[in-house]
């Protein structure tokens, strides 16, 4: 899939079906400014409308110290209320599009994830992190509060009491605690997190893409329903796969003792 040349992002198809997306503002800790907001929204919109060959995304930050430091406070310094609200509405659309996007996104947290950067990681389907990373929602120390899902995604991931400790203190937690609390799936030695994430992305990309999308949708929306309704939702998602060519191919490949060739149809 071809993307335009972005000012703040790097896009690279690292294998036939895996896109590596890198926030590329290392000089400011990959902080999220208005331009990056527009560009990330464009990427997530493109992948939502027509993902082409992309079956999985690995999302990371440039450098080896910071995944994303959050919003660019230098850009925000001196903004009027109207300018601040307009920018935040852009960020809201970007975060929601990432959350709802059908293509799986793996966070490769190469360094610290603070504020909006932490919230972006929480919007990913799951994440691997450097053992040197730190995680914090620092908004309370700046007179604001998380406004990109932090007060909603974090409690759903780790429980209300642990989330309140992070949200109300604004203090960072270690990568080890993030792993123990279920914020990230695995820790890697510094410099190795991207390799680990790409390996998993290639495994996902080798599976039936329509199945992957239906699973993601079922988990995402079913988790917001009571159990019986969620089960019915799962069955509806399942039934959409029964007549797909990939389902026939999977059964054929199993019986012929070969690797299936999935086409996403």
CSV table of N, CA and C in Angstrom, one decimal, residues 85-254:
chain,number,residue,atom,x,y,z
A,85,UNK,N,-9.4,23.6,21.7
A,85,UNK,CA,-10.5,22.7,21.5
A,85,UNK,C,-10.5,22.2,20.1
A,86,UNK,N,-10.2,23.0,19.1
A,86,UNK,CA,-10.2,22.5,17.7
A,86,UNK,C,-9.1,21.5,17.5
A,87,UNK,N,-7.9,21.7,18.1
A,87,UNK,CA,-6.9,20.7,18.0
A,87,UNK,C,-7.3,19.4,18.7
A,88,UNK,N,-7.9,19.5,19.8
A,88,UNK,CA,-8.2,18.3,20.6
A,88,UNK,C,-9.3,17.5,19.8
A,89,UNK,N,-10.2,18.2,19.2
A,89,UNK,CA,-11.2,17.5,18.4
A,89,UNK,C,-10.6,16.7,17.3
A,90,UNK,N,-9.5,17.2,16.7
A,90,UNK,CA,-8.8,16.5,15.7
A,90,UNK,C,-8.2,15.2,16.3
A,91,UNK,N,-7.5,15.4,17.5
A,91,UNK,CA,-6.9,14.3,18.2
A,91,UNK,C,-8.0,13.2,18.5
A,92,UNK,N,-9.1,13.7,19.0
A,92,UNK,CA,-10.2,12.7,19.3
A,92,UNK,C,-10.6,11.9,18.1
A,93,UNK,N,-10.8,12.5,17.0
A,93,UNK,CA,-11.1,11.7,15.8
A,93,UNK,C,-10.0,10.7,15.4
A,94,UNK,N,-8.8,11.2,15.6
A,94,UNK,CA,-7.6,10.3,15.3
A,94,UNK,C,-7.6,9.1,16.2
A,95,UNK,N,-7.8,9.3,17.5
A,95,UNK,CA,-7.8,8.2,18.5
A,95,UNK,C,-9.0,7.2,18.2
A,96,UNK,N,-10.1,7.8,18.0
A,96,UNK,CA,-11.3,6.9,17.7
A,96,UNK,C,-11.1,6.1,16.5
A,97,UNK,N,-10.6,6.7,15.4
A,97,UNK,CA,-10.4,6.0,14.2
A,97,UNK,C,-9.4,4.8,14.4
A,98,UNK,N,-8.3,5.1,15.2
A,98,UNK,CA,-7.4,4.0,15.5
A,98,UNK,C,-8.1,2.9,16.3
A,99,UNK,N,-8.9,3.3,17.3
A,99,UNK,CA,-9.6,2.3,18.1
A,99,UNK,C,-10.5,1.4,17.3
A,100,UNK,N,-11.2,2.0,16.3
A,100,UNK,CA,-12.2,1.3,15.6
A,100,UNK,C,-11.7,0.6,14.3
A,101,UNK,N,-10.4,0.9,14.0
A,101,UNK,CA,-9.9,0.4,12.7
A,101,UNK,C,-9.9,-1.2,12.7
A,102,UNK,N,-10.3,-1.8,11.6
A,102,UNK,CA,-10.4,-3.3,11.5
A,102,UNK,C,-9.1,-4.0,11.5
A,103,UNK,N,-8.0,-3.3,11.0
A,103,UNK,CA,-6.7,-4.0,10.9
A,103,UNK,C,-6.0,-4.0,12.3
A,104,UNK,N,-5.5,-5.1,12.8
A,104,UNK,CA,-4.8,-5.1,14.1
A,104,UNK,C,-3.6,-4.2,14.1
A,105,UNK,N,-3.4,-3.6,15.3
A,105,UNK,CA,-2.3,-2.7,15.5
A,105,UNK,C,-1.5,-3.2,16.7
A,106,UNK,N,-0.3,-3.4,16.6
A,106,UNK,CA,0.6,-3.8,17.7
A,106,UNK,C,1.5,-2.7,18.1
A,107,UNK,N,1.4,-2.3,19.4
A,107,UNK,CA,2.3,-1.2,19.8
A,107,UNK,C,3.7,-1.8,20.1
A,108,UNK,N,4.7,-1.2,19.5
A,108,UNK,CA,6.1,-1.5,19.8
A,108,UNK,C,6.7,-0.3,20.6
A,109,UNK,N,6.5,-0.4,21.9
A,109,UNK,CA,6.8,0.7,22.8
A,109,UNK,C,8.3,0.7,23.1
A,110,UNK,N,9.0,1.5,22.3
A,110,UNK,CA,10.5,1.5,22.3
A,110,UNK,C,11.1,2.3,23.4
A,111,UNK,N,10.2,3.1,24.1
A,111,UNK,CA,10.7,4.0,25.2
A,111,UNK,C,9.5,4.5,26.0
A,112,UNK,N,9.7,5.6,26.7
A,112,UNK,CA,8.7,6.1,27.6
A,112,UNK,C,7.4,6.4,26.8
A,113,UNK,N,6.2,6.2,27.4
A,113,UNK,CA,4.9,6.5,26.8
A,113,UNK,C,4.2,7.3,27.9
A,114,UNK,N,4.1,8.6,27.6
A,114,UNK,CA,3.5,9.5,28.6
A,114,UNK,C,2.2,10.2,28.0
A,115,UNK,N,1.3,10.4,28.9
A,115,UNK,CA,0.1,11.2,28.5
A,115,UNK,C,-0.6,10.7,27.2
A,116,UNK,N,-0.7,11.5,26.2
A,116,UNK,CA,-1.4,11.1,25.0
A,116,UNK,C,-0.6,9.9,24.3
A,117,UNK,N,0.7,9.8,24.6
A,117,UNK,CA,1.4,8.6,24.0
A,117,UNK,C,1.0,7.3,24.7
A,118,UNK,N,0.8,7.4,26.0
A,118,UNK,CA,0.3,6.2,26.7
A,118,UNK,C,-1.1,5.9,26.2
A,119,UNK,N,-1.9,6.9,26.0
A,119,UNK,CA,-3.3,6.7,25.6
A,119,UNK,C,-3.3,6.1,24.2
A,120,UNK,N,-2.4,6.5,23.3
A,120,UNK,CA,-2.3,5.8,22.0
A,120,UNK,C,-2.0,4.4,22.1
A,121,UNK,N,-1.0,4.1,23.0
A,121,UNK,CA,-0.6,2.7,23.2
A,121,UNK,C,-1.8,1.9,23.7
A,122,UNK,N,-2.7,2.4,24.5
A,122,UNK,CA,-3.9,1.8,25.0
A,122,UNK,C,-4.9,1.5,23.9
A,123,UNK,N,-4.8,2.3,22.9
A,123,UNK,CA,-5.8,2.1,21.8
A,123,UNK,C,-5.3,1.0,20.8
A,124,UNK,N,-4.0,0.6,20.9
A,124,UNK,CA,-3.6,-0.5,20.1
A,124,UNK,C,-4.2,-1.8,20.7
A,125,UNK,N,-4.2,-2.9,19.8
A,125,UNK,CA,-4.8,-4.1,20.2
A,125,UNK,C,-4.0,-4.8,21.4
A,126,UNK,N,-2.7,-4.7,21.3
A,126,UNK,CA,-1.8,-5.1,22.4
A,126,UNK,C,-0.5,-4.5,22.1
A,127,UNK,N,0.5,-4.7,23.1
A,127,UNK,CA,1.8,-4.0,22.9
A,127,UNK,C,2.9,-4.8,23.6
A,128,UNK,N,4.1,-4.7,23.0
A,128,UNK,CA,5.3,-5.1,23.6
A,128,UNK,C,6.1,-3.8,24.0
A,129,UNK,N,6.9,-3.9,25.0
A,129,UNK,CA,7.6,-2.7,25.5
A,129,UNK,C,9.0,-3.0,25.8
A,130,UNK,N,9.9,-2.0,25.7
A,130,UNK,CA,11.2,-2.0,26.2
A,130,UNK,C,11.2,-2.1,27.7
A,131,UNK,N,12.1,-2.9,28.3
A,131,UNK,CA,12.2,-3.0,29.7
A,131,UNK,C,12.6,-1.7,30.4
A,132,UNK,N,13.2,-0.8,29.6
A,132,UNK,CA,13.6,0.6,30.1
A,132,UNK,C,12.4,1.6,30.0
A,133,UNK,N,11.3,1.2,29.4
A,133,UNK,CA,10.2,2.2,29.2
A,133,UNK,C,9.6,2.5,30.6
A,134,UNK,N,8.9,3.7,30.6
A,134,UNK,CA,8.1,4.2,31.7
A,134,UNK,C,6.8,4.6,31.1
A,135,UNK,N,5.7,4.5,32.0
A,135,UNK,CA,4.4,4.8,31.5
A,135,UNK,C,3.7,5.8,32.5
A,136,UNK,N,3.1,6.8,32.0
A,136,UNK,CA,2.4,7.8,32.9
A,136,UNK,C,1.3,8.5,32.2
A,137,UNK,N,0.3,8.8,33.0
A,137,UNK,CA,-0.7,9.8,32.5
A,137,UNK,C,-0.5,11.0,33.4
A,138,UNK,N,0.2,12.0,32.8
A,138,UNK,CA,0.6,13.1,33.6
A,138,UNK,C,-0.3,14.3,33.6
A,139,UNK,N,-1.5,14.2,33.0
A,139,UNK,CA,-2.3,15.4,32.7
A,139,UNK,C,-2.7,16.1,34.0
A,140,UNK,N,-2.9,15.3,35.1
A,140,UNK,CA,-3.4,15.9,36.4
A,140,UNK,C,-2.3,16.9,36.9
A,141,UNK,N,-1.1,16.7,36.6
A,141,UNK,CA,0.0,17.6,37.0
A,141,UNK,C,0.0,18.9,36.2
A,142,UNK,N,-0.8,19.0,35.1
A,142,UNK,CA,-0.8,20.1,34.2
A,142,UNK,C,-2.1,20.9,34.3
A,143,UNK,N,-3.0,20.5,35.2
A,143,UNK,CA,-4.3,21.2,35.3
A,143,UNK,C,-5.3,20.7,34.3
A,144,UNK,N,-5.1,19.6,33.7
A,144,UNK,CA,-6.1,19.0,32.8
A,144,UNK,C,-6.3,17.5,33.2
A,145,UNK,N,-6.9,16.7,32.3
A,145,UNK,CA,-7.1,15.3,32.6
A,145,UNK,C,-6.9,14.6,31.3
A,146,UNK,N,-6.7,13.3,31.3
A,146,UNK,CA,-6.7,12.5,30.1
A,146,UNK,C,-8.0,12.7,29.3
A,147,UNK,N,-7.8,13.0,28.0
A,147,UNK,CA,-9.0,13.2,27.1
A,147,UNK,C,-9.0,12.4,25.9
A,148,UNK,N,-8.2,11.3,25.8
A,148,UNK,CA,-8.2,10.5,24.6
A,148,UNK,C,-8.3,9.0,25.0
A,149,UNK,N,-9.2,8.8,26.0
A,149,UNK,CA,-9.6,7.5,26.4
A,149,UNK,C,-8.8,6.9,27.6
A,150,UNK,N,-8.0,7.7,28.2
A,150,UNK,CA,-7.2,7.2,29.3
A,150,UNK,C,-8.0,6.8,30.5
A,151,UNK,N,-9.1,7.6,30.8
A,151,UNK,CA,-9.9,7.3,32.0
A,151,UNK,C,-10.8,6.1,31.7
A,152,UNK,N,-10.9,5.7,30.5
A,152,UNK,CA,-11.8,4.6,30.1
A,152,UNK,C,-11.0,3.3,29.7
A,153,UNK,N,-10.0,3.5,28.8
A,153,UNK,CA,-9.3,2.3,28.4
A,153,UNK,C,-8.4,1.7,29.5
A,154,UNK,N,-7.8,2.6,30.4
A,154,UNK,CA,-6.9,2.0,31.4
A,154,UNK,C,-7.7,1.2,32.4
A,155,UNK,N,-8.8,1.7,33.0
A,155,UNK,CA,-9.6,0.9,34.0
A,155,UNK,C,-10.1,-0.4,33.4
A,156,UNK,N,-10.4,-0.4,32.1
A,156,UNK,CA,-10.9,-1.6,31.4
A,156,UNK,C,-9.7,-2.6,31.3
A,157,UNK,N,-8.5,-2.1,31.2
A,157,UNK,CA,-7.4,-3.0,31.0
A,157,UNK,C,-6.8,-3.5,32.3
A,158,UNK,N,-6.9,-2.7,33.4
A,158,UNK,CA,-6.2,-3.1,34.6
A,158,UNK,C,-7.0,-3.0,35.9
A,159,UNK,N,-8.3,-2.6,35.7
A,159,UNK,CA,-9.1,-2.4,36.9
A,159,UNK,C,-9.1,-1.0,37.4
A,160,UNK,N,-10.2,-0.7,38.1
A,160,UNK,CA,-10.4,0.7,38.5
A,160,UNK,C,-9.4,1.2,39.6
A,161,UNK,N,-9.1,0.4,40.5
A,161,UNK,CA,-8.3,0.8,41.6
A,161,UNK,C,-6.8,1.1,41.2
A,162,UNK,N,-6.3,0.2,40.4
A,162,UNK,CA,-4.9,0.4,39.8
A,162,UNK,C,-4.9,1.6,38.9
A,163,UNK,N,-6.0,1.8,38.1
A,163,UNK,CA,-6.0,2.9,37.1
A,163,UNK,C,-6.1,4.2,37.9
A,164,UNK,N,-6.9,4.3,38.9
A,164,UNK,CA,-7.0,5.5,39.7
A,164,UNK,C,-5.6,5.9,40.3
A,165,UNK,N,-4.8,5.0,40.7
A,165,UNK,CA,-3.5,5.3,41.2
A,165,UNK,C,-2.7,6.0,40.1
A,166,UNK,N,-2.7,5.5,38.9
A,166,UNK,CA,-1.9,6.1,37.8
A,166,UNK,C,-2.5,7.4,37.4
A,167,UNK,N,-3.8,7.5,37.3
A,167,UNK,CA,-4.5,8.7,36.9
A,167,UNK,C,-4.4,9.9,37.9
A,168,UNK,N,-4.5,9.6,39.2
A,168,UNK,CA,-4.6,10.6,40.2
A,168,UNK,C,-3.3,11.1,40.7
A,169,UNK,N,-2.3,10.3,40.6
A,169,UNK,CA,-0.9,10.7,41.0
A,169,UNK,C,-0.2,11.4,39.9
A,170,UNK,N,-0.4,10.9,38.6
A,170,UNK,CA,0.4,11.5,37.5
A,170,UNK,C,1.8,10.9,37.5
A,171,UNK,N,2.1,10.0,38.3
A,171,UNK,CA,3.5,9.5,38.5
A,171,UNK,C,3.7,8.3,37.5
A,172,UNK,N,4.9,8.2,37.0
A,172,UNK,CA,5.2,7.1,36.1
A,172,UNK,C,5.3,5.8,36.8
A,173,UNK,N,5.0,4.7,36.1
A,173,UNK,CA,5.3,3.3,36.6
A,173,UNK,C,6.3,2.7,35.7
A,174,UNK,N,7.0,1.7,36.2
A,174,UNK,CA,8.0,1.0,35.5
A,174,UNK,C,7.4,0.0,34.5
A,175,UNK,N,8.2,-0.4,33.5
A,175,UNK,CA,7.8,-1.4,32.6
A,175,UNK,C,7.5,-2.7,33.2
A,176,UNK,N,8.2,-3.1,34.3
A,176,UNK,CA,7.9,-4.3,35.0
A,176,UNK,C,6.5,-4.3,35.6
A,177,UNK,N,6.1,-3.1,36.2
A,177,UNK,CA,4.8,-3.0,36.8
A,177,UNK,C,3.8,-3.0,35.7
A,178,UNK,N,4.1,-2.3,34.5
A,178,UNK,CA,3.1,-2.3,33.4
A,178,UNK,C,2.8,-3.8,32.9
A,179,UNK,N,3.9,-4.6,32.9
A,179,UNK,CA,3.7,-6.0,32.6
A,179,UNK,C,2.9,-6.7,33.6
A,180,UNK,N,3.2,-6.5,34.9
A,180,UNK,CA,2.5,-7.2,35.9
A,180,UNK,C,1.0,-6.8,36.0
A,181,UNK,N,0.7,-5.6,35.7
A,181,UNK,CA,-0.7,-5.1,35.7
A,181,UNK,C,-1.4,-5.4,34.4
A,182,UNK,N,-0.8,-5.9,33.4
A,182,UNK,CA,-1.4,-6.2,32.2
A,182,UNK,C,-1.6,-5.1,31.2
A,183,UNK,N,-0.8,-4.1,31.3
A,183,UNK,CA,-0.8,-3.0,30.4
A,183,UNK,C,-0.1,-3.3,29.1
A,184,UNK,N,1.0,-4.1,29.2
A,184,UNK,CA,1.7,-4.6,28.0
A,184,UNK,C,1.8,-6.1,28.1
A,185,UNK,N,2.0,-6.8,27.0
A,185,UNK,CA,2.0,-8.2,26.9
A,185,UNK,C,3.4,-8.9,27.3
A,186,UNK,N,4.4,-8.1,27.0
A,186,UNK,CA,5.8,-8.7,27.1
A,186,UNK,C,6.8,-7.6,27.2
A,187,UNK,N,7.9,-7.8,27.9
A,187,UNK,CA,9.0,-6.9,27.9
A,187,UNK,C,10.1,-7.5,27.1
A,188,UNK,N,10.9,-6.6,26.4
A,188,UNK,CA,12.0,-6.9,25.6
A,188,UNK,C,13.2,-6.1,26.1
A,189,UNK,N,14.4,-6.6,25.8
A,189,UNK,CA,15.6,-5.8,26.0
A,189,UNK,C,15.5,-4.6,25.2
A,190,UNK,N,16.1,-3.5,25.7
A,190,UNK,CA,16.1,-2.2,24.8
A,190,UNK,C,16.7,-2.5,23.5
A,191,UNK,N,16.0,-2.0,22.4
A,191,UNK,CA,16.5,-2.2,21.1
A,191,UNK,C,15.9,-3.5,20.4
A,192,UNK,N,15.2,-4.3,21.1
A,192,UNK,CA,14.7,-5.6,20.6
A,192,UNK,C,13.2,-5.6,20.5
A,193,UNK,N,12.5,-4.6,21.0
A,193,UNK,CA,11.1,-4.6,21.0
A,193,UNK,C,10.4,-4.6,19.6
A,194,UNK,N,11.0,-3.9,18.7
A,194,UNK,CA,10.5,-3.8,17.3
A,194,UNK,C,10.6,-5.2,16.6
A,195,UNK,N,11.7,-5.8,16.8
A,195,UNK,CA,11.9,-7.2,16.2
A,195,UNK,C,10.8,-8.1,16.7
A,196,UNK,N,10.5,-8.0,18.0
A,196,UNK,CA,9.5,-8.9,18.6
A,196,UNK,C,8.1,-8.6,18.1
A,197,UNK,N,7.8,-7.3,18.0
A,197,UNK,CA,6.5,-7.0,17.5
A,197,UNK,C,6.3,-7.4,16.0
A,198,UNK,N,7.4,-7.2,15.2
A,198,UNK,CA,7.3,-7.5,13.8
A,198,UNK,C,7.1,-9.0,13.6
A,199,UNK,N,7.8,-9.8,14.4
A,199,UNK,CA,7.6,-11.3,14.4
A,199,UNK,C,6.1,-11.7,14.6
A,200,UNK,N,5.5,-11.1,15.6
A,200,UNK,CA,4.1,-11.4,15.9
A,200,UNK,C,3.2,-10.9,14.8
A,201,UNK,N,3.5,-9.7,14.3
A,201,UNK,CA,2.7,-9.1,13.2
A,201,UNK,C,2.8,-10.1,11.9
A,202,UNK,N,3.9,-10.6,11.6
A,202,UNK,CA,4.0,-11.5,10.5
A,202,UNK,C,3.2,-12.8,10.8
A,203,UNK,N,3.2,-13.3,12.0
A,203,UNK,CA,2.3,-14.4,12.3
A,203,UNK,C,0.8,-14.1,12.1
A,204,UNK,N,0.4,-13.0,12.6
A,204,UNK,CA,-1.0,-12.5,12.4
A,204,UNK,C,-1.3,-12.4,10.9
A,205,UNK,N,-0.4,-11.8,10.2
A,205,UNK,CA,-0.6,-11.5,8.7
A,205,UNK,C,-0.6,-12.8,7.9
A,206,UNK,N,-0.1,-13.9,8.5
A,206,UNK,CA,-0.2,-15.2,7.8
A,206,UNK,C,-1.5,-15.9,8.0
A,207,UNK,N,-2.3,-15.4,8.9
A,207,UNK,CA,-3.7,-16.0,9.2
A,207,UNK,C,-4.7,-15.4,8.2
A,208,UNK,N,-5.9,-16.0,8.2
A,208,UNK,CA,-6.9,-15.5,7.3
A,208,UNK,C,-7.3,-14.1,7.7
A,209,UNK,N,-7.2,-13.1,6.8
A,209,UNK,CA,-7.4,-11.7,7.2
A,209,UNK,C,-8.8,-11.4,7.6
A,210,UNK,N,-9.8,-12.0,7.0
A,210,UNK,CA,-11.2,-11.8,7.3
A,210,UNK,C,-11.5,-12.3,8.7
A,211,UNK,N,-10.9,-13.5,9.0
A,211,UNK,CA,-11.0,-14.0,10.4
A,211,UNK,C,-10.4,-13.1,11.4
A,212,UNK,N,-9.3,-12.6,11.2
A,212,UNK,CA,-8.6,-11.7,12.1
A,212,UNK,C,-9.5,-10.5,12.4
A,213,UNK,N,-10.1,-9.9,11.3
A,213,UNK,CA,-10.9,-8.7,11.5
A,213,UNK,C,-12.2,-9.0,12.3
A,214,UNK,N,-12.8,-10.2,12.0
A,214,UNK,CA,-14.0,-10.5,12.7
A,214,UNK,C,-13.7,-10.8,14.2
A,215,UNK,N,-12.6,-11.4,14.5
A,215,UNK,CA,-12.2,-11.6,15.9
A,215,UNK,C,-12.0,-10.3,16.6
A,216,UNK,N,-11.3,-9.4,15.9
A,216,UNK,CA,-11.0,-8.1,16.6
A,216,UNK,C,-12.3,-7.4,16.8
A,217,UNK,N,-13.3,-7.4,15.9
A,217,UNK,CA,-14.6,-6.8,16.1
A,217,UNK,C,-15.4,-7.4,17.2
A,218,UNK,N,-15.3,-8.7,17.2
A,218,UNK,CA,-16.1,-9.5,18.2
A,218,UNK,C,-15.6,-9.2,19.7
A,219,UNK,N,-14.3,-9.1,19.8
A,219,UNK,CA,-13.7,-8.8,21.1
A,219,UNK,C,-14.0,-7.4,21.5
A,220,UNK,N,-13.8,-6.5,20.6
A,220,UNK,CA,-14.0,-5.0,20.8
A,220,UNK,C,-15.4,-4.7,21.3
A,221,UNK,N,-16.4,-5.1,20.5
A,221,UNK,CA,-17.8,-4.7,20.7
A,221,UNK,C,-18.5,-5.7,21.7
A,222,UNK,N,-18.1,-7.0,21.6
A,222,UNK,CA,-18.7,-7.9,22.5
A,222,UNK,C,-18.4,-7.6,24.0
A,223,UNK,N,-17.2,-7.1,24.2
A,223,UNK,CA,-16.8,-6.8,25.6
A,223,UNK,C,-17.6,-5.7,26.2
A,224,UNK,N,-18.4,-5.0,25.4
A,224,UNK,CA,-19.2,-3.9,25.9
A,224,UNK,C,-20.7,-4.4,26.1
A,225,UNK,N,-20.9,-5.7,25.9
A,225,UNK,CA,-22.3,-6.2,26.0
A,225,UNK,C,-22.4,-7.2,27.2
A,226,UNK,N,-23.6,-7.5,27.6
A,226,UNK,CA,-23.8,-8.6,28.5
A,226,UNK,C,-23.6,-9.9,27.8
A,227,UNK,N,-23.3,-10.9,28.5
A,227,UNK,CA,-22.7,-12.1,27.9
A,227,UNK,C,-23.5,-12.8,26.9
A,228,UNK,N,-24.8,-12.9,27.1
A,228,UNK,CA,-25.7,-13.6,26.1
A,228,UNK,C,-25.7,-12.8,24.8
A,229,UNK,N,-25.9,-11.5,24.9
A,229,UNK,CA,-25.9,-10.7,23.7
A,229,UNK,C,-24.6,-10.8,23.0
A,230,UNK,N,-23.5,-10.7,23.8
A,230,UNK,CA,-22.1,-10.8,23.2
A,230,UNK,C,-21.9,-12.1,22.5
A,231,UNK,N,-22.4,-13.2,23.0
A,231,UNK,CA,-22.3,-14.5,22.4
A,231,UNK,C,-23.0,-14.5,21.0
A,232,UNK,N,-24.2,-13.9,21.0
A,232,UNK,CA,-25.0,-13.8,19.7
A,232,UNK,C,-24.2,-13.0,18.7
A,233,UNK,N,-23.6,-11.9,19.2
A,233,UNK,CA,-22.8,-11.1,18.3
A,233,UNK,C,-21.6,-11.9,17.7
A,234,UNK,N,-21.0,-12.7,18.6
A,234,UNK,CA,-19.9,-13.5,18.1
A,234,UNK,C,-20.3,-14.5,17.0
A,235,UNK,N,-21.5,-15.1,17.2
A,235,UNK,CA,-22.0,-16.1,16.2
A,235,UNK,C,-22.3,-15.4,14.9
A,236,UNK,N,-22.8,-14.1,15.0
A,236,UNK,CA,-23.0,-13.4,13.7
A,236,UNK,C,-21.7,-13.1,13.0
A,237,UNK,N,-20.7,-12.8,13.8
A,237,UNK,CA,-19.4,-12.6,13.2
A,237,UNK,C,-18.8,-13.8,12.6
A,238,UNK,N,-19.0,-15.0,13.3
A,238,UNK,CA,-18.6,-16.3,12.8
A,238,UNK,C,-19.3,-16.6,11.5
A,239,UNK,N,-20.6,-16.4,11.4
A,239,UNK,CA,-21.4,-16.8,10.2
A,239,UNK,C,-21.0,-16.1,9.0
A,240,UNK,N,-20.4,-14.9,9.1
A,240,UNK,CA,-19.9,-14.1,8.0
A,240,UNK,C,-18.7,-14.8,7.3
A,241,UNK,N,-18.1,-15.7,8.0
A,241,UNK,CA,-16.9,-16.4,7.5
A,241,UNK,C,-17.2,-17.7,6.8
A,242,UNK,N,-18.3,-18.3,7.0
A,242,UNK,CA,-18.6,-19.6,6.6
A,242,UNK,C,-18.5,-19.8,5.0
A,243,UNK,N,-19.0,-18.8,4.3
A,243,UNK,CA,-19.0,-18.9,2.9
A,243,UNK,C,-17.8,-18.2,2.2
A,244,UNK,N,-16.8,-17.8,2.9
A,244,UNK,CA,-15.7,-17.2,2.3
A,244,UNK,C,-14.7,-18.2,1.7
A,245,UNK,N,-14.0,-17.7,0.6
A,245,UNK,CA,-13.1,-18.6,-0.1
A,245,UNK,C,-11.9,-18.9,0.9
A,246,UNK,N,-11.6,-18.1,1.8
A,246,UNK,CA,-10.5,-18.4,2.7
A,246,UNK,C,-10.9,-19.6,3.6
A,247,UNK,N,-12.2,-19.7,4.0
A,247,UNK,CA,-12.6,-20.8,4.8
A,247,UNK,C,-12.4,-22.1,4.1
A,248,UNK,N,-12.8,-22.1,2.8
A,248,UNK,CA,-12.6,-23.3,2.0
A,248,UNK,C,-11.1,-23.6,1.8
A,249,UNK,N,-10.3,-22.6,1.6
A,249,UNK,CA,-8.9,-22.8,1.4
A,249,UNK,C,-8.3,-23.3,2.7
A,250,UNK,N,-8.7,-22.8,3.9
A,250,UNK,CA,-8.2,-23.3,5.1
A,250,UNK,C,-8.4,-24.8,5.3
A,251,UNK,N,-9.6,-25.3,5.0
A,251,UNK,CA,-10.0,-26.7,5.1
A,251,UNK,C,-9.2,-27.5,4.1
A,252,UNK,N,-9.1,-27.0,2.9
A,252,UNK,CA,-8.4,-27.7,1.8
A,252,UNK,C,-6.9,-27.9,2.2
A,253,UNK,N,-6.3,-26.8,2.7
A,253,UNK,CA,-4.9,-26.9,3.0
A,253,UNK,C,-4.6,-27.8,4.2
A,254,UNK,N,-5.6,-27.8,5.2
A,254,UNK,CA,-5.4,-28.8,6.3
A,254,UNK,C,-5.4,-30.2,5.8
